Amino acid sequence: MPSYYTPITDGEPGSPETFNTRFEELSDNIDDIAASAIPAIVDWTTLGGSAGSISITSISQTYKVLKLFALLRTDQAATKSTLVMTLNNDTTASNYFMRRVHAATTITTTLQTGSGTNGFDLQDLCTGASAPANYYGFLIMDIFNYTATTGRGVLYAGYCQGDTGTSSEFELHDGGGHYIGGSAVTRLDLIPGAGSFVAGSKYALYGVL
Amino acid sequence: MPFTPIVRTDKHRASTYNSRFEEIEFSLGLLPSLARIVGWTDVSGLNEISIAGIASTYEALLFTCLLHDGNTLLTFNDVVPFDPNSLYSRRIMLNNGTTGFDTNNGGVSLEVAASTAVHQCPTTLWVTNIQGAVKHWHMSNAAVRDAGSGLGDFRQTGGLCIDPGAITRINVLNTGDPWSTGSGYALYGLRG
């Protein structure tokens, strides 16, 4: 017995109502499934070569929350690189606010209050060229209410290990903040503080319904 | 309603019905990218979780659990705990303002606190790059204690697992008392 619609039986008239009833049953079940889905807006994408930035544009306005995953490495001659994220290609520093907790050998906290950085300052969340091979900076971020023109909140967690021999080179970050630019978010950019992202870096963007 | 209803003036032929089925099929493109691998499973009275045969179609995994009691270690591909090759490294950040780093943990320690039996500790563990040589994982968990023994711990942990093989198996071993009533877990896969 099918799960999602009532089978047509012998004797039912071949009328539009007969078929429309089944289509509606299927459609209602699709809505139920979709309500729990987090469809991919951008499937996991691995860079085949270097990239000065990662841009995700024309973001669908269908969802309630964006969920971003990224594993990033740059060609900067360092163990770690900084990372900035902008929304809508907006480089107005006064539109970005963030509180971040950062664990290295001790735990510190920093505040970004609409100045200094032209985007969300995610600090050292990329490995650099000096980091061990196949080590990437890890980032997972939720962007809430992104289709609105006010009240966009972000929460993120990430870490980066730039060197296996020094404990201070393994940094763990957690942060949250908000974006006060006046437009719905349709674009997201990840920008390394120096150099370019290298091949093997990967990212994905999902929409949460 | 992702289809165009049939009306009486539509012709009774294959294309009339096929076009509606195609409209619904298009809606099926919304099928979840986060697939359920193992649905919520009760583990009360048990000491071990073993999940084998994880498909190679996933790029990342989400392991969630609610556990009470026991010294609990999660490993990928059943690597022997405390392997001298030190395949796991992590940094942990605790609510009490301290942080720790180690490279010889032998696995992902879920650090489930012992407390009043009804208290369960929630954990979410994301594991990415599971097909690659270095897995990057991040975990949030809370070890809740009852009011009588003080506040519990909230932890964020980031770590790496260096194993050339793709993750096809997850084991969780509890060397203490069996998990209590209400403990359970689920595993989801994020498709590539």
CSV table of C-alpha atoms in Angstrom, one decimal:
chain,number,residue,atom,x,y,z
A,1,MET,CA,0.0,0.0,0.0
A,2,PRO,CA,1.5,3.3,-1.1
A,3,SER,CA,2.3,5.7,1.8
A,4,TYR,CA,1.6,9.1,0.3
A,5,TYR,CA,-1.6,8.8,-1.7
A,6,THR,CA,-4.9,6.9,-1.9
A,7,PRO,CA,-4.8,4.5,-4.9
A,8,ILE,CA,-7.3,5.0,-7.6
A,9,THR,CA,-9.8,2.0,-7.6
A,10,ASP,CA,-11.9,0.5,-10.3
A,11,GLY,CA,-15.2,2.3,-10.7
A,12,GLU,CA,-13.9,5.7,-9.9
A,13,PRO,CA,-14.8,8.2,-12.6
A,14,GLY,CA,-12.0,9.4,-14.9
A,15,SER,CA,-12.6,13.0,-13.8
A,16,PRO,CA,-10.2,15.8,-12.8
A,17,GLU,CA,-11.3,15.4,-9.2
A,18,THR,CA,-10.2,11.8,-9.2
A,19,PHE,CA,-6.6,12.8,-10.1
A,20,ASN,CA,-6.5,16.1,-8.3
A,21,THR,CA,-7.3,14.4,-5.0
A,22,ARG,CA,-4.2,12.2,-5.4
A,23,PHE,CA,-2.0,15.0,-6.5
A,24,GLU,CA,-3.0,17.0,-3.4
A,25,GLU,CA,-2.2,14.1,-1.1
A,26,LEU,CA,1.2,13.8,-2.7
A,27,SER,CA,1.8,17.5,-2.5
A,28,ASP,CA,0.9,17.7,1.2
A,29,ASN,CA,3.3,14.9,2.0
A,30,ILE,CA,6.1,16.6,0.0
A,31,ASP,CA,5.4,19.8,2.1
A,32,ASP,CA,5.8,17.7,5.3
A,33,ILE,CA,9.1,16.2,4.1
A,34,ALA,CA,10.4,19.6,2.9
A,35,ALA,CA,9.7,21.1,6.4
A,36,SER,CA,12.4,19.0,7.9
A,37,ALA,CA,14.8,19.3,5.0
A,38,ILE,CA,18.0,21.3,4.8
A,39,PRO,CA,18.5,21.4,1.0
A,40,ALA,CA,21.9,22.3,-0.4
A,41,ILE,CA,22.1,25.8,-1.9
A,42,VAL,CA,25.7,25.0,-2.9
A,43,ASP,CA,26.7,21.4,-2.7
A,44,TRP,CA,30.1,20.6,-1.2
A,45,THR,CA,32.6,22.4,-3.5
A,46,THR,CA,36.3,21.7,-3.5
A,47,LEU,CA,38.6,24.3,-5.0
A,48,GLY,CA,40.6,22.9,-7.9
A,49,GLY,CA,43.0,25.8,-7.8
A,50,SER,CA,43.8,29.0,-5.9
A,51,ALA,CA,41.0,31.5,-5.3
A,52,GLY,CA,41.3,35.1,-4.0
A,53,SER,CA,37.9,34.7,-2.3
A,54,ILE,CA,34.9,32.5,-2.3
A,55,SER,CA,31.7,34.1,-3.4
A,56,ILE,CA,28.2,32.6,-3.1
A,57,THR,CA,25.7,34.8,-5.0
A,58,SER,CA,22.0,34.8,-5.8
A,59,ILE,CA,21.2,33.0,-2.6
A,60,SER,CA,17.6,31.8,-2.7
A,61,GLN,CA,15.2,33.6,-0.3
A,62,THR,CA,13.2,30.4,0.3
A,63,TYR,CA,14.7,29.4,3.6
A,64,LYS,CA,14.8,30.6,7.2
A,65,VAL,CA,18.4,30.0,8.2
A,66,LEU,CA,21.6,29.6,6.2
A,67,LYS,CA,24.1,27.0,7.4
A,68,LEU,CA,27.6,27.3,6.1
A,69,PHE,CA,30.4,24.7,6.3
A,70,ALA,CA,34.0,25.6,5.3
A,71,LEU,CA,37.4,24.0,5.4
A,72,LEU,CA,39.9,26.6,4.4
A,73,ARG,CA,43.6,26.9,3.7
A,74,THR,CA,45.6,29.8,2.2
A,75,ASP,CA,49.0,30.1,0.5
A,76,GLN,CA,50.2,32.7,3.0
A,77,ALA,CA,53.6,31.9,4.4
A,78,ALA,CA,52.3,31.4,7.9
A,79,THR,CA,50.8,28.7,10.0
A,80,LYS,CA,47.4,30.5,10.1
A,81,SER,CA,45.6,33.2,8.2
A,82,THR,CA,42.8,35.5,9.2
A,83,LEU,CA,39.4,35.3,7.6
A,84,VAL,CA,36.7,37.9,7.0
A,85,MET,CA,33.2,37.2,5.9
A,86,THR,CA,31.0,39.8,4.2
A,87,LEU,CA,27.3,39.7,3.4
A,88,ASN,CA,25.9,41.3,0.3
A,89,ASN,CA,29.5,42.4,-0.6
A,90,ASP,CA,28.9,45.0,2.0
A,91,THR,CA,32.3,46.4,3.2
A,92,THR,CA,30.8,49.0,5.6
A,93,ALA,CA,32.4,48.2,8.9
A,94,SER,CA,29.6,49.9,10.9
A,95,ASN,CA,27.2,47.1,9.8
A,96,TYR,CA,29.0,44.3,11.6
A,97,PHE,CA,28.9,43.4,15.3
A,98,MET,CA,30.4,40.3,16.9
A,99,ARG,CA,31.4,38.9,20.3
A,100,ARG,CA,34.0,36.1,20.0
A,101,VAL,CA,35.5,33.7,22.6
A,102,HIS,CA,38.9,32.4,21.6
A,103,ALA,CA,40.8,29.6,23.2
A,104,ALA,CA,44.5,29.2,22.7
A,105,THR,CA,46.7,28.6,25.7
A,106,THR,CA,44.2,30.8,27.6
A,107,ILE,CA,40.7,32.0,26.8
A,108,THR,CA,40.1,35.5,25.7
A,109,THR,CA,37.1,37.4,24.4
A,110,THR,CA,37.0,40.2,21.9
A,111,LEU,CA,34.3,42.5,20.7
A,112,GLN,CA,33.7,43.9,17.2
A,113,THR,CA,31.3,46.8,17.4
A,114,GLY,CA,30.8,48.3,14.0
A,115,SER,CA,34.4,49.4,13.3
A,116,GLY,CA,37.8,48.2,12.3
A,117,THR,CA,36.9,45.4,10.0
A,118,ASN,CA,34.9,45.6,6.8
A,119,GLY,CA,33.0,42.4,7.5
A,120,PHE,CA,32.7,39.8,10.2
A,121,ASP,CA,36.2,39.4,11.6
A,122,LEU,CA,36.5,35.6,12.1
A,123,GLN,CA,40.3,35.9,12.9
A,124,ASP,CA,42.5,32.9,12.5
A,125,LEU,CA,40.2,30.3,10.9
A,126,CYS,CA,42.4,29.4,7.9
A,127,THR,CA,45.6,27.3,7.9
A,128,GLY,CA,48.5,28.8,6.0
A,129,ALA,CA,51.2,27.3,3.8
A,130,SER,CA,53.3,26.4,6.9
A,131,ALA,CA,50.6,24.3,8.5
A,132,PRO,CA,50.8,20.5,8.2
A,133,ALA,CA,49.6,19.0,4.9
A,134,ASN,CA,45.8,18.4,4.7
A,135,TYR,CA,45.1,20.6,7.7
A,136,TYR,CA,42.4,23.2,7.2
A,137,GLY,CA,40.7,25.8,9.3
A,138,PHE,CA,37.2,24.6,10.2
A,139,LEU,CA,34.1,26.8,10.2
A,140,ILE,CA,30.4,26.1,10.8
A,141,MET,CA,28.1,29.1,10.8
A,142,ASP,CA,24.4,29.7,11.1
A,143,ILE,CA,22.9,32.9,9.7
A,144,PHE,CA,19.4,33.5,11.0
A,145,ASN,CA,16.6,35.5,9.4
A,146,TYR,CA,18.7,36.3,6.4
A,147,THR,CA,15.8,37.2,4.2
A,148,ALA,CA,14.8,40.1,6.4
A,149,THR,CA,16.2,43.6,6.2
A,150,THR,CA,16.7,43.9,9.9
A,151,GLY,CA,17.6,41.5,12.7
A,152,ARG,CA,20.1,39.1,11.0
A,153,GLY,CA,22.0,37.1,13.6
A,154,VAL,CA,24.9,34.8,13.2
A,155,LEU,CA,26.4,32.1,15.3
A,156,TYR,CA,29.6,30.3,14.5
A,157,ALA,CA,32.1,27.8,15.7
A,158,GLY,CA,35.5,27.1,14.3
A,159,TYR,CA,39.1,26.1,14.9
A,160,CYS,CA,42.5,26.0,13.3
A,161,GLN,CA,45.6,24.1,14.0
A,162,GLY,CA,48.6,25.6,12.3
A,163,ASP,CA,51.3,23.5,13.9
A,164,THR,CA,51.3,20.2,15.7
A,165,GLY,CA,54.3,20.9,17.9
A,166,THR,CA,53.0,24.0,19.7
A,167,SER,CA,49.7,23.9,21.7
A,168,SER,CA,49.1,27.6,21.2
A,169,GLU,CA,48.8,26.9,17.4
A,170,PHE,CA,45.5,25.1,18.0
A,171,GLU,CA,42.9,27.8,18.3
A,172,LEU,CA,39.2,27.3,19.1
A,173,HIS,CA,36.7,30.0,18.3
A,174,ASP,CA,33.1,30.6,19.1
A,175,GLY,CA,31.2,33.7,18.4
A,176,GLY,CA,27.9,35.4,17.7
A,177,GLY,CA,26.8,38.7,16.3
A,178,HIS,CA,24.5,40.5,14.0
A,179,TYR,CA,24.5,42.3,10.6
A,180,ILE,CA,22.6,45.6,10.3
A,181,GLY,CA,22.9,46.2,6.6
A,182,GLY,CA,19.5,47.3,5.1
A,183,SER,CA,19.0,44.5,2.5
A,184,ALA,CA,18.1,40.9,2.6
A,185,VAL,CA,21.2,38.7,2.3
A,186,THR,CA,21.6,37.4,-1.2
A,187,ARG,CA,25.4,37.1,-1.3
A,188,LEU,CA,28.1,35.8,1.0
A,189,ASP,CA,31.9,36.2,0.6
A,190,LEU,CA,34.8,34.5,2.4
A,191,ILE,CA,38.0,36.5,2.1
A,192,PRO,CA,41.4,35.5,3.4
A,193,GLY,CA,43.4,38.1,5.3
A,194,ALA,CA,46.4,37.5,3.1
A,195,GLY,CA,47.1,35.4,0.0
A,196,SER,CA,44.6,33.1,-1.6
A,197,PHE,CA,42.6,30.0,-0.7
A,198,VAL,CA,44.4,27.0,-2.1
A,199,ALA,CA,43.2,23.9,-3.9
A,200,GLY,CA,41.6,21.4,-1.6
A,201,SER,CA,39.7,24.1,0.4
A,202,LYS,CA,36.1,23.2,0.4
A,203,TYR,CA,32.7,24.7,1.4
A,204,ALA,CA,29.0,24.1,1.3
A,205,LEU,CA,25.9,26.2,2.0
A,206,TYR,CA,22.6,24.7,3.1
A,207,GLY,CA,19.2,26.3,3.6
A,208,VAL,CA,17.2,25.4,6.7
A,209,LEU,CA,13.5,25.4,6.2
B,1,MET,CA,0.7,23.3,-4.1
B,2,PRO,CA,3.5,22.4,-6.5
B,3,PHE,CA,1.3,21.3,-9.4
B,4,THR,CA,-1.3,22.7,-11.8
B,5,PRO,CA,-4.7,21.1,-11.2
B,6,ILE,CA,-6.3,19.3,-14.1
B,7,VAL,CA,-9.5,21.1,-15.3
B,8,ARG,CA,-12.4,19.6,-17.3
B,9,THR,CA,-11.2,21.2,-20.6
B,10,ASP,CA,-7.8,19.4,-20.4
B,11,LYS,CA,-7.6,16.6,-22.9
B,12,HIS,CA,-7.6,13.0,-21.5
B,13,ARG,CA,-4.1,12.0,-22.7
B,14,ALA,CA,-0.7,11.0,-21.4
B,15,SER,CA,0.8,14.5,-21.6
B,16,THR,CA,-1.9,16.0,-19.4
B,17,TYR,CA,-1.0,13.7,-16.5
B,18,ASN,CA,2.8,13.5,-17.2
B,19,SER,CA,3.2,17.2,-16.9
B,20,ARG,CA,1.7,17.2,-13.4
B,21,PHE,CA,3.9,14.3,-12.3
B,22,GLU,CA,6.9,16.3,-13.6
B,23,GLU,CA,5.9,19.3,-11.6
B,24,ILE,CA,5.7,17.1,-8.5
B,25,GLU,CA,9.0,15.5,-9.3
B,26,PHE,CA,10.6,18.9,-9.5
B,27,SER,CA,9.4,19.5,-5.9
B,28,LEU,CA,11.1,16.3,-4.9
B,29,GLY,CA,14.3,18.1,-5.6
B,30,LEU,CA,13.8,19.4,-2.1
B,31,LEU,CA,14.6,16.0,-0.6
B,32,PRO,CA,16.8,16.4,2.4
B,33,SER,CA,20.5,16.7,2.0
B,34,LEU,CA,20.9,15.7,5.7
B,35,ALA,CA,20.0,12.1,5.5
B,36,ARG,CA,19.2,9.9,8.4
B,37,ILE,CA,21.7,7.0,8.7
B,38,VAL,CA,20.6,5.8,12.1
B,39,GLY,CA,17.4,7.1,13.7
B,40,TRP,CA,17.1,7.8,17.4
B,41,THR,CA,18.1,4.7,19.2
B,42,ASP,CA,17.7,4.0,22.9
B,43,VAL,CA,20.9,2.7,24.5
B,44,SER,CA,19.8,2.4,28.1
B,45,GLY,CA,21.5,-0.5,29.9
B,46,LEU,CA,24.2,-0.8,27.2
B,47,ASN,CA,27.9,0.1,27.2
B,48,GLU,CA,28.6,0.3,23.5
B,49,ILE,CA,27.4,1.8,20.2
B,50,SER,CA,28.6,0.4,17.0
B,51,ILE,CA,27.7,1.8,13.6
B,52,ALA,CA,29.2,0.1,10.6
B,53,GLY,CA,28.8,0.4,6.9
B,54,ILE,CA,28.6,4.2,6.6
B,55,ALA,CA,28.2,4.9,2.9
B,56,SER,CA,30.9,6.8,1.0
B,57,THR,CA,28.3,9.2,-0.4
B,58,TYR,CA,28.5,11.5,2.6
B,59,GLU,CA,30.8,14.5,3.0
B,60,ALA,CA,30.1,15.1,6.6
B,61,LEU,CA,28.4,13.4,9.6
B,62,LEU,CA,26.3,14.7,12.4
B,63,PHE,CA,26.3,12.5,15.5
B,64,THR,CA,23.9,13.5,18.3
B,65,CYS,CA,23.5,11.8,21.6
B,66,LEU,CA,22.0,12.1,25.0
B,67,LEU,CA,24.0,10.0,27.5
B,68,HIS,CA,24.1,9.6,31.2
B,69,ASP,CA,27.1,8.3,33.1
B,70,GLY,CA,30.3,6.5,32.1
B,71,ASN,CA,33.7,7.3,30.7
B,72,THR,CA,32.8,7.4,27.1
B,73,LEU,CA,35.1,7.5,24.1
B,74,LEU,CA,34.1,7.7,20.4
B,75,THR,CA,36.4,6.4,17.7
B,76,PHE,CA,36.3,6.4,14.0
B,77,ASN,CA,37.0,3.1,12.1
B,78,ASP,CA,37.4,1.3,15.4
B,79,VAL,CA,41.0,2.5,16.0
B,80,VAL,CA,42.2,1.1,19.2
B,81,PRO,CA,42.0,3.7,22.0
B,82,PHE,CA,45.2,5.3,23.2
B,83,ASP,CA,47.0,4.2,20.0
B,84,PRO,CA,50.6,5.4,20.3
B,85,ASN,CA,50.4,6.9,16.9
B,86,SER,CA,48.2,9.6,18.4
B,87,LEU,CA,45.6,9.9,15.6
B,88,TYR,CA,43.5,12.4,17.5
B,89,SER,CA,44.2,15.9,18.6
B,90,ARG,CA,41.9,18.5,20.1
B,91,ARG,CA,41.4,21.8,21.9
B,92,ILE,CA,38.7,22.1,24.5
B,93,MET,CA,37.1,25.2,25.9
B,94,LEU,CA,35.1,25.0,29.1
B,95,ASN,CA,32.6,27.3,30.7
B,96,ASN,CA,34.9,27.8,33.7
B,97,GLY,CA,37.2,29.8,31.5
B,98,THR,CA,39.9,27.2,31.0
B,99,THR,CA,41.2,25.5,27.9
B,100,GLY,CA,43.1,22.4,27.2
B,101,PHE,CA,45.0,20.9,24.4
B,102,ASP,CA,46.2,17.3,23.8
B,103,THR,CA,47.3,15.1,20.9
B,104,ASN,CA,47.0,11.7,22.5
B,105,ASN,CA,43.4,11.3,23.5
B,106,GLY,CA,42.8,8.1,21.5
B,107,GLY,CA,39.4,9.2,20.3
B,108,VAL,CA,36.7,11.9,20.9
B,109,SER,CA,36.0,11.9,24.6
B,110,LEU,CA,32.3,12.6,25.2
B,111,GLU,CA,33.1,13.2,28.9
B,112,VAL,CA,29.7,12.3,30.2
B,113,ALA,CA,29.2,13.4,33.8
B,114,ALA,CA,27.9,11.1,36.5
B,115,SER,CA,25.0,12.7,38.3
B,116,THR,CA,21.4,12.1,39.3
B,117,ALA,CA,20.1,9.4,37.0
B,118,VAL,CA,17.5,11.5,35.3
B,119,HIS,CA,20.2,14.0,34.1
B,120,GLN,CA,21.3,13.4,30.5
B,121,CYS,CA,24.2,15.2,28.7
B,122,PRO,CA,23.4,16.4,25.2
B,123,THR,CA,26.1,16.3,22.5
B,124,THR,CA,26.3,17.4,18.9
B,125,LEU,CA,29.3,16.3,17.0
B,126,TRP,CA,30.0,17.4,13.4
B,127,VAL,CA,32.6,15.5,11.5
B,128,THR,CA,33.7,16.9,8.1
B,129,ASN,CA,36.0,15.7,5.3
B,130,ILE,CA,35.1,12.1,6.2
B,131,GLN,CA,36.4,10.8,2.9
B,132,GLY,CA,39.7,12.7,3.3
B,133,ALA,CA,43.0,12.0,5.1
B,134,VAL,CA,42.4,14.4,7.9
B,135,LYS,CA,39.0,14.6,9.4
B,136,HIS,CA,38.0,17.9,11.1
B,137,TRP,CA,35.4,17.6,13.8
B,138,HIS,CA,33.7,20.0,16.2
B,139,MET,CA,31.7,19.1,19.3
B,140,SER,CA,29.4,20.9,21.7
B,141,ASN,CA,28.3,19.2,24.8
B,142,ALA,CA,27.0,19.8,28.3
B,143,ALA,CA,27.6,17.7,31.3
B,144,VAL,CA,24.7,18.7,33.5
B,145,ARG,CA,24.9,18.0,37.2
B,146,ASP,CA,22.1,18.3,39.7
B,147,ALA,CA,22.0,21.4,41.9
B,148,GLY,CA,23.4,19.6,44.9
B,149,SER,CA,26.8,19.0,43.3
B,150,GLY,CA,27.2,22.3,41.6
B,151,LEU,CA,26.9,23.6,38.1
B,152,GLY,CA,27.7,21.4,35.2
B,153,ASP,CA,30.2,21.9,32.4
B,154,PHE,CA,29.5,23.3,28.9
B,155,ARG,CA,32.2,22.5,26.5
B,156,GLN,CA,33.2,23.3,22.9
B,157,THR,CA,35.9,21.1,21.4
B,158,GLY,CA,37.6,21.2,18.0
B,159,GLY,CA,39.8,18.5,16.8
B,160,LEU,CA,41.4,16.5,14.1
B,161,CYS,CA,41.5,12.8,13.3
B,162,ILE,CA,44.3,11.7,11.1
B,163,ASP,CA,43.4,8.5,9.4
B,164,PRO,CA,44.0,7.9,5.7
B,165,GLY,CA,40.9,5.8,5.3
B,166,ALA,CA,37.4,7.2,4.8
B,167,ILE,CA,35.1,6.9,7.9
B,168,THR,CA,33.0,3.9,7.5
B,169,ARG,CA,32.5,3.0,11.1
B,170,ILE,CA,31.8,4.8,14.4
B,171,ASN,CA,32.2,3.1,17.8
B,172,VAL,CA,31.3,4.6,21.2
B,173,LEU,CA,32.6,2.7,24.2
B,174,ASN,CA,31.6,3.3,27.8
B,175,THR,CA,34.0,1.8,30.3
B,176,GLY,CA,31.9,2.8,33.3
B,177,ASP,CA,28.3,2.0,34.4
B,178,PRO,CA,25.9,1.2,31.6
B,179,TRP,CA,23.9,4.2,30.2
B,180,SER,CA,20.8,5.0,32.1
B,181,THR,CA,17.2,5.1,31.0
B,182,GLY,CA,16.7,7.9,28.4
B,183,SER,CA,20.1,7.7,26.9
B,184,GLY,CA,20.2,7.4,23.1
B,185,TYR,CA,21.8,8.6,19.9
B,186,ALA,CA,21.3,9.3,16.2
B,187,LEU,CA,23.5,9.6,13.2
B,188,TYR,CA,22.9,11.8,10.1
B,189,GLY,CA,24.9,12.2,6.9
B,190,LEU,CA,25.4,15.3,4.9
B,191,ARG,CA,25.6,14.5,1.3
B,192,GLY,CA,28.3,15.8,-0.9
